mmCIF file of C-alpha atoms and ligand atoms in Angstrom:
data_model
loop_
_atom_site.group_PDB
_atom_site.id
_atom_site.type_symbol
_atom_site.label_atom_id
_atom_site.label_comp_id
_atom_site.label_asym_id
_atom_site.label_seq_id
_atom_site.Cartn_x
_atom_site.Cartn_y
_atom_site.Cartn_z
ATOM 1 C CA MET A 1235 -178.609 -46.293 138.597
ATOM 2 C CA ASP A 1236 -175.529 -47.257 140.544
ATOM 3 C CA TRP A 1237 -172.254 -45.335 140.705
ATOM 4 C CA GLY A 1238 -170.454 -47.419 138.097
ATOM 5 C CA MET A 1239 -173.233 -47.047 135.561
ATOM 6 C CA LYS A 1240 -173.481 -43.300 136.232
ATOM 7 C CA ASN A 1241 -169.732 -42.908 135.950
ATOM 8 C CA ARG A 1242 -169.654 -44.723 132.621
ATOM 9 C CA MET A 1243 -172.597 -42.707 131.285
ATOM 10 C CA SER A 1244 -170.848 -39.479 132.285
ATOM 11 C CA ARG A 1245 -167.752 -40.544 130.360
ATOM 12 C CA ILE A 1246 -169.887 -41.084 127.251
ATOM 13 C CA ILE A 1247 -172.175 -38.073 127.490
ATOM 14 C CA GLN A 1248 -170.091 -34.961 128.116
ATOM 15 C CA LYS A 1249 -170.897 -32.193 130.603
ATOM 16 C CA ASP A 1250 -172.766 -30.219 127.934
ATOM 17 C CA GLY A 1251 -175.111 -33.178 127.452
ATOM 18 C CA HIS A 1252 -173.667 -34.086 124.040
ATOM 19 C CA THR A 1253 -171.305 -36.623 122.550
ATOM 20 C CA VAL A 1254 -169.291 -37.341 119.427
ATOM 21 C CA MET A 1255 -168.864 -41.079 119.055
ATOM 22 C CA LEU A 1256 -166.491 -42.302 116.380
ATOM 23 C CA ALA A 1257 -167.761 -45.585 114.894
ATOM 24 C CA VAL A 1258 -165.023 -47.809 113.489
ATOM 25 C CA ASP A 1259 -166.629 -51.208 114.083
ATOM 26 C CA HIS A 1260 -167.581 -51.802 110.438
ATOM 27 C CA GLY A 1261 -165.035 -54.596 109.946
ATOM 28 C CA TYR A 1262 -167.196 -57.062 111.890
ATOM 29 C CA PHE A 1263 -169.486 -57.412 108.866
ATOM 30 C CA MET A 1264 -167.799 -55.414 106.091
ATOM 31 C CA GLY A 1265 -164.187 -56.570 106.420
ATOM 32 C CA PRO A 1266 -161.537 -54.027 105.372
ATOM 33 C CA THR A 1267 -163.969 -51.312 104.377
ATOM 34 C CA THR A 1268 -162.653 -48.227 102.564
ATOM 35 C CA GLY A 1269 -160.896 -45.930 105.021
ATOM 36 C CA LEU A 1270 -160.338 -48.563 107.692
ATOM 37 C CA GLU A 1271 -157.813 -50.780 105.887
ATOM 38 C CA ASP A 1272 -155.322 -49.621 108.512
ATOM 39 C CA LEU A 1273 -157.716 -48.791 111.319
ATOM 40 C CA GLY A 1274 -155.020 -47.618 113.725
ATOM 41 C CA LYS A 1275 -153.519 -45.149 111.272
ATOM 42 C CA MET A 1276 -156.957 -43.696 110.444
ATOM 43 C CA VAL A 1277 -158.147 -43.390 114.027
ATOM 44 C CA LYS A 1278 -155.072 -41.855 115.687
ATOM 45 C CA PRO A 1279 -155.423 -38.258 114.368
ATOM 46 C CA LEU A 1280 -159.219 -38.352 114.870
ATOM 47 C CA LEU A 1281 -159.118 -39.194 118.580
ATOM 48 C CA PRO A 1282 -158.621 -35.616 119.884
ATOM 49 C CA TYR A 1283 -162.022 -34.691 118.415
ATOM 50 C CA ALA A 1284 -163.958 -37.791 119.515
ATOM 51 C CA ASP A 1285 -165.531 -38.326 122.949
ATOM 52 C CA VAL A 1286 -166.017 -42.070 122.521
ATOM 53 C CA LEU A 1287 -164.506 -44.724 120.274
ATOM 54 C CA MET A 1288 -166.720 -47.547 119.001
ATOM 55 C CA PRO A 1289 -164.645 -50.495 117.738
ATOM 56 C CA THR A 1290 -164.866 -54.297 117.781
ATOM 57 C CA ARG A 1291 -162.667 -56.221 120.200
ATOM 58 C CA GLY A 1292 -160.329 -57.277 117.385
ATOM 59 C CA GLY A 1293 -160.169 -53.714 116.124
ATOM 60 C CA LEU A 1294 -159.273 -52.524 119.590
ATOM 61 C CA ARG A 1295 -156.686 -55.188 120.363
ATOM 62 C CA ASN A 1296 -154.972 -55.122 116.977
ATOM 63 C CA TYR A 1297 -155.029 -51.450 116.048
ATOM 64 C CA ILE A 1298 -155.480 -49.243 119.120
ATOM 65 C CA PRO A 1299 -152.735 -48.744 121.724
ATOM 66 C CA PRO A 1300 -154.015 -49.516 125.244
ATOM 67 C CA ASP A 1301 -152.749 -46.236 126.690
ATOM 68 C CA ILE A 1302 -155.262 -44.076 124.829
ATOM 69 C CA ASP A 1303 -157.441 -41.872 126.982
ATOM 70 C CA ILE A 1304 -160.892 -42.331 125.479
ATOM 71 C CA PRO A 1305 -163.934 -44.312 126.635
ATOM 72 C CA VAL A 1306 -164.702 -47.338 124.494
ATOM 73 C CA CYS A 1307 -168.159 -48.463 123.415
ATOM 74 C CA LEU A 1308 -167.496 -52.028 122.329
ATOM 75 C CA ARG A 1309 -169.567 -53.761 119.666
ATOM 76 C CA VAL A 1310 -170.620 -57.148 121.012
ATOM 77 C CA SER A 1311 -173.124 -58.314 118.399
ATOM 78 C CA GLY A 1312 -172.522 -59.716 114.940
ATOM 79 C CA GLY A 1313 -172.378 -63.036 113.126
ATOM 80 C CA THR A 1314 -173.399 -62.165 109.557
ATOM 81 C CA SER A 1315 -171.548 -60.542 106.674
ATOM 82 C CA ILE A 1316 -172.414 -57.998 104.050
ATOM 83 C CA LEU A 1317 -172.466 -60.890 101.530
ATOM 84 C CA ASN A 1318 -175.430 -62.488 103.303
ATOM 85 C CA GLU A 1319 -178.089 -59.934 102.411
ATOM 86 C CA THR A 1320 -181.148 -61.916 103.514
ATOM 87 C CA ASN A 1321 -179.735 -62.456 106.975
ATOM 88 C CA LEU A 1322 -177.817 -59.219 107.365
ATOM 89 C CA LEU A 1323 -178.260 -58.007 110.938
ATOM 90 C CA HIS A 1324 -179.533 -61.372 112.128
ATOM 91 C CA GLU A 1325 -176.962 -60.907 114.844
ATOM 92 C CA GLY A 1326 -176.093 -62.753 118.008
ATOM 93 C CA ILE A 1327 -173.606 -62.256 120.829
ATOM 94 C CA THR A 1328 -169.993 -62.159 119.622
ATOM 95 C CA VAL A 1329 -168.182 -61.060 122.786
ATOM 96 C CA ASP A 1330 -168.585 -62.454 126.266
ATOM 97 C CA ILE A 1331 -169.228 -59.886 129.018
ATOM 98 C CA GLU A 1332 -166.048 -61.022 130.745
ATOM 99 C CA ASP A 1333 -163.949 -60.056 127.736
ATOM 100 C CA ALA A 1334 -165.754 -56.716 127.504
ATOM 101 C CA ILE A 1335 -164.849 -56.040 131.149
ATOM 102 C CA ARG A 1336 -161.263 -57.149 130.484
ATOM 103 C CA LEU A 1337 -161.142 -54.498 127.764
ATOM 104 C CA ASN A 1338 -162.275 -51.894 130.316
ATOM 105 C CA VAL A 1339 -165.245 -50.737 128.254
ATOM 106 C CA ALA A 1340 -167.432 -47.762 129.138
ATOM 107 C CA ALA A 1341 -170.394 -49.141 127.193
ATOM 108 C CA ILE A 1342 -171.329 -51.893 124.823
ATOM 109 C CA ALA A 1343 -173.179 -51.721 121.498
ATOM 110 C CA PHE A 1344 -175.685 -54.317 120.348
ATOM 111 C CA SER A 1345 -177.698 -54.252 117.099
ATOM 112 C CA ILE A 1346 -181.378 -55.046 116.892
ATOM 113 C CA LEU A 1347 -183.386 -55.335 113.722
ATOM 114 C CA VAL A 1348 -187.102 -54.724 114.032
ATOM 115 C CA GLY A 1349 -189.509 -55.799 111.299
ATOM 116 C CA GLN A 1350 -187.842 -58.980 110.064
ATOM 117 C CA PRO A 1351 -188.887 -62.563 110.828
ATOM 118 C CA PHE A 1352 -185.768 -62.947 112.989
ATOM 119 C CA GLU A 1353 -186.380 -59.766 115.030
ATOM 120 C CA ARG A 1354 -187.065 -61.885 118.127
ATOM 121 C CA ASP A 1355 -183.528 -63.310 118.083
ATOM 122 C CA THR A 1356 -181.908 -59.891 118.023
ATOM 123 C CA LEU A 1357 -184.239 -58.467 120.681
ATOM 124 C CA LEU A 1358 -183.711 -61.364 123.055
ATOM 125 C CA GLY A 1359 -179.974 -61.350 122.362
ATOM 126 C CA MET A 1360 -179.864 -57.706 123.349
ATOM 127 C CA THR A 1361 -181.920 -58.164 126.525
ATOM 128 C CA GLU A 1362 -179.737 -61.094 127.537
ATOM 129 C CA TYR A 1363 -176.715 -58.847 127.169
ATOM 130 C CA ILE A 1364 -178.373 -55.947 128.988
ATOM 131 C CA ASP A 1365 -178.964 -58.205 132.001
ATOM 132 C CA GLU A 1366 -175.311 -59.258 131.982
ATOM 133 C CA ALA A 1367 -173.974 -55.739 131.434
ATOM 134 C CA ASN A 1368 -176.247 -54.195 134.084
ATOM 135 C CA ARG A 1369 -174.843 -56.637 136.600
ATOM 136 C CA TYR A 1370 -171.478 -54.886 136.142
ATOM 137 C CA GLY A 1371 -172.770 -51.318 135.739
ATOM 138 C CA ILE A 1372 -172.141 -51.195 131.990
ATOM 139 C CA PRO A 1373 -174.630 -49.298 129.827
ATOM 140 C CA VAL A 1374 -175.854 -50.805 126.570
ATOM 141 C CA LEU A 1375 -176.255 -48.771 123.411
ATOM 142 C CA ALA A 1376 -178.904 -50.301 121.141
ATOM 143 C CA VAL A 1377 -178.085 -49.912 117.460
ATOM 144 C CA THR A 1378 -181.544 -49.899 115.934
ATOM 145 C CA ALA A 1379 -182.392 -50.796 112.377
ATOM 146 C CA VAL A 1380 -185.666 -51.647 110.725
ATOM 147 C CA GLY A 1381 -186.459 -54.301 108.116
ATOM 148 C CA LYS A 1382 -185.860 -53.787 104.422
ATOM 149 C CA GLY A 1383 -188.617 -51.826 102.746
ATOM 150 C CA LEU A 1384 -189.588 -49.941 105.899
ATOM 151 C CA GLY A 1385 -187.065 -47.233 105.087
ATOM 152 C CA LYS A 1386 -185.914 -44.383 107.249
ATOM 153 C CA ASP A 1387 -189.346 -43.422 108.487
ATOM 154 C CA ALA A 1388 -190.180 -41.846 111.862
ATOM 155 C CA ARG A 1389 -192.993 -44.375 112.419
ATOM 156 C CA TYR A 1390 -190.661 -47.355 112.298
ATOM 157 C CA LEU A 1391 -187.558 -45.750 113.774
ATOM 158 C CA SER A 1392 -189.570 -44.496 116.747
ATOM 159 C CA LEU A 1393 -191.035 -47.955 117.188
ATOM 160 C CA ALA A 1394 -187.581 -49.574 117.180
ATOM 161 C CA SER A 1395 -186.053 -46.857 119.391
ATOM 162 C CA ARG A 1396 -188.841 -46.977 121.968
ATOM 163 C CA MET A 1397 -188.708 -50.771 122.002
ATOM 164 C CA ALA A 1398 -184.961 -50.680 122.629
ATOM 165 C CA ALA A 1399 -185.429 -48.289 125.554
ATOM 166 C CA GLU A 1400 -188.315 -50.288 127.011
ATOM 167 C CA LEU A 1401 -186.193 -53.422 126.773
ATOM 168 C CA GLY A 1402 -183.497 -51.749 128.851
ATOM 169 C CA ALA A 1403 -181.039 -49.972 126.551
ATOM 170 C CA SER A 1404 -179.386 -46.926 128.153
ATOM 171 C CA ILE A 1405 -178.701 -45.141 124.853
ATOM 172 C CA VAL A 1406 -180.270 -45.605 121.432
ATOM 173 C CA LYS A 1407 -178.547 -45.167 118.126
ATOM 174 C CA THR A 1408 -180.758 -44.778 115.096
ATOM 175 C CA TYR A 1409 -180.923 -43.105 111.703
ATOM 176 C CA TYR A 1410 -181.905 -39.526 111.127
ATOM 177 C CA CYS A 1411 -185.212 -39.143 109.297
ATOM 178 C CA LYS A 1412 -187.939 -36.622 108.529
ATOM 179 C CA ASP A 1413 -189.903 -35.703 111.685
ATOM 180 C CA PHE A 1414 -186.983 -36.922 113.777
ATOM 181 C CA GLU A 1415 -188.236 -34.972 116.804
ATOM 182 C CA LYS A 1416 -191.046 -37.555 117.047
ATOM 183 C CA VAL A 1417 -188.454 -40.312 117.391
ATOM 184 C CA VAL A 1418 -186.660 -38.335 120.121
ATOM 185 C CA GLU A 1419 -189.803 -37.275 121.986
ATOM 186 C CA THR A 1420 -191.118 -40.807 122.342
ATOM 187 C CA CYS A 1421 -187.815 -42.355 123.387
ATOM 188 C CA PRO A 1422 -187.067 -42.025 127.126
ATOM 189 C CA VAL A 1423 -183.294 -42.517 126.768
ATOM 190 C CA PRO A 1424 -180.711 -40.374 124.928
ATOM 191 C CA ILE A 1425 -180.472 -40.812 121.160
ATOM 192 C CA VAL A 1426 -177.435 -40.551 118.883
ATOM 193 C CA ILE A 1427 -177.611 -40.788 115.121
ATOM 194 C CA ALA A 1428 -175.616 -43.046 112.834
ATOM 195 C CA GLY A 1429 -174.044 -41.389 109.832
ATOM 196 C CA GLY A 1430 -174.962 -44.053 107.294
ATOM 197 C CA LYS A 1431 -173.453 -44.342 103.820
ATOM 198 C CA LYS A 1432 -171.012 -41.657 102.732
ATOM 199 C CA VAL A 1433 -172.685 -38.515 101.421
ATOM 200 C CA PRO A 1434 -171.117 -35.135 100.543
ATOM 201 C CA GLU A 1435 -169.611 -33.483 103.639
ATOM 202 C CA LYS A 1436 -172.018 -30.561 103.423
ATOM 203 C CA ASP A 1437 -175.022 -32.929 103.610
ATOM 204 C CA ALA A 1438 -173.570 -34.967 106.477
ATOM 205 C CA LEU A 1439 -172.974 -31.780 108.487
ATOM 206 C CA GLN A 1440 -176.508 -30.603 107.783
ATOM 207 C CA MET A 1441 -177.844 -33.963 108.975
ATOM 208 C CA ALA A 1442 -175.815 -33.779 112.191
ATOM 209 C CA TYR A 1443 -177.119 -30.265 112.821
ATOM 210 C CA ASP A 1444 -180.745 -31.205 112.111
ATOM 211 C CA ALA A 1445 -180.494 -34.219 114.415
ATOM 212 C CA ILE A 1446 -179.141 -32.095 117.281
ATOM 213 C CA GLN A 1447 -181.843 -29.493 116.683
ATOM 214 C CA ALA A 1448 -184.442 -32.266 116.883
ATOM 215 C CA GLY A 1449 -183.080 -33.399 120.253
ATOM 216 C CA ALA A 1450 -180.407 -36.011 119.517
ATOM 217 C CA ILE A 1451 -177.561 -35.793 122.033
ATOM 218 C CA GLY A 1452 -174.957 -36.432 119.380
ATOM 219 C CA VAL A 1453 -173.675 -38.635 116.626
ATOM 220 C CA ASP A 1454 -172.131 -42.065 116.362
ATOM 221 C CA MET A 1455 -170.597 -41.505 112.960
ATOM 222 C CA GLY A 1456 -168.277 -43.641 110.894
ATOM 223 C CA ARG A 1457 -168.120 -43.584 107.094
ATOM 224 C CA ASN A 1458 -168.958 -39.907 106.758
ATOM 225 C CA ILE A 1459 -165.853 -39.213 108.786
ATOM 226 C CA PHE A 1460 -163.286 -41.831 107.816
ATOM 227 C CA GLN A 1461 -164.296 -41.876 104.128
ATOM 228 C CA SER A 1462 -164.232 -38.076 103.889
ATOM 229 C CA THR A 1463 -161.670 -36.411 101.664
ATOM 230 C CA ASN A 1464 -160.288 -34.992 104.928
ATOM 231 C CA PRO A 1465 -161.303 -37.133 107.922
ATOM 232 C CA VAL A 1466 -159.614 -34.886 110.514
ATOM 233 C CA ALA A 1467 -161.318 -31.755 109.188
ATOM 234 C CA MET A 1468 -164.627 -33.617 109.020
ATOM 235 C CA ILE A 1469 -164.592 -34.825 112.617
ATOM 236 C CA GLN A 1470 -163.554 -31.344 113.761
ATOM 237 C CA SER A 1471 -166.527 -29.900 111.883
ATOM 238 C CA VAL A 1472 -168.929 -32.499 113.282
ATOM 239 C CA ASN A 1473 -167.571 -31.782 116.762
ATOM 240 C CA SER A 1474 -168.166 -28.061 116.263
ATOM 241 C CA ILE A 1475 -171.840 -28.732 115.522
ATOM 242 C CA VAL A 1476 -172.312 -31.132 118.423
ATOM 243 C CA HIS A 1477 -170.377 -29.217 121.075
ATOM 244 C CA LYS A 1478 -169.914 -25.646 119.856
ATOM 245 C CA LYS A 1479 -173.338 -24.880 118.434
ATOM 246 C CA TYR A 1480 -171.919 -24.224 114.951
ATOM 247 C CA LYS A 1481 -174.480 -23.799 112.187
ATOM 248 C CA PRO A 1482 -174.064 -26.149 109.186
ATOM 249 C CA LYS A 1483 -172.665 -23.331 107.053
ATOM 250 C CA GLU A 1484 -170.034 -22.413 109.663
ATOM 251 C CA ALA A 1485 -169.095 -26.051 110.140
ATOM 252 C CA TYR A 1486 -168.728 -26.535 106.395
ATOM 253 C CA MET A 1487 -166.568 -23.416 106.182
ATOM 254 C CA LEU A 1488 -164.403 -24.889 108.920
ATOM 255 C CA PHE A 1489 -164.165 -28.127 106.917
ATOM 256 C CA LYS A 1490 -163.142 -26.271 103.766
ATOM 257 C CA SER A 1491 -160.649 -24.087 105.622
ATOM 258 C CA LYS A 1492 -158.799 -27.180 106.832
ATOM 259 C CA LYS A 1493 -158.379 -28.633 103.344
HETATM 260 C C1 R5P B 1501 -173.230 -50.558 111.870
HETATM 261 O O1 R5P B 1501 -174.048 -51.343 112.306
HETATM 262 C C2 R5P B 1501 -172.163 -50.040 112.680
HETATM 263 O O2 R5P B 1501 -172.519 -50.033 114.027
HETATM 264 C C3 R5P B 1501 -171.675 -48.672 112.326
HETATM 265 O O3 R5P B 1501 -170.703 -48.361 113.222
HETATM 266 C C4 R5P B 1501 -172.734 -47.619 112.361
HETATM 267 O O4 R5P B 1501 -173.683 -47.848 111.391
HETATM 268 C C5 R5P B 1501 -172.198 -46.190 112.305
HETATM 269 O O5 R5P B 1501 -171.413 -45.996 111.240
HETATM 270 P P1 R5P B 1501 -171.846 -45.176 109.964
HETATM 271 O O6 R5P B 1501 -171.865 -43.745 110.390
HETATM 272 O O7 R5P B 1501 -170.790 -45.490 108.964
HETATM 273 O O8 R5P B 1501 -173.217 -45.629 109.548
#
């Protein structure tokens, strides 16, 4: 690993080996999703509690001031919308590496979908991007998903996560599931979990805790933060689990105390 890659990785993964990534890239396939109608206004008070921001290039350019001091993990895959259910996540490259460099990114995020007829397109799209990004010392975070019907099952999520790592991803993002330690143990690169659809705060905090206990290095969470009744309190509570070893109960008490 060269210096640039190491430097970028150290900006993403903090000295304690953990990270809180704030995912706000949803607009690339969901449009103005609830909570991100004014992305800039939502994100600003959350930044002090996030280690990394994960936006799209349009989200970054239009809503985030360039003088912020936070590493950016830029989403560079897309091409389908939430209205196109059969092809959802049949993604290709949406941002050229040159533009990613221009935006001074610390990492890039690329989605793969394993277990669909079009899986090959997403896997080859990601490897193409990994080759480009590696040339400039930029790590790639693989956002892994599995085909409809396969569910959030350790068998399939470990398959997708291991594949992503074997294909060259530096970090893997996947969903938390039962027996999550099996997903972590068989993946040679660090794993962060996605939050998924909004659930009660107590449950989201429990999930974050369980994922860390199982060996995840952190979270890359979106809706469970920005759709919370109190997004600032929620990200503070998530941060306390990831970085301060808070138990779920303590983190939930912190959340409630901030209300
Ligand atoms: C989805 O593909 C996007 O990358 C989201 O940013 C990701 O799923 C994390 O957000 P959430 O916690 O809302 O699932």
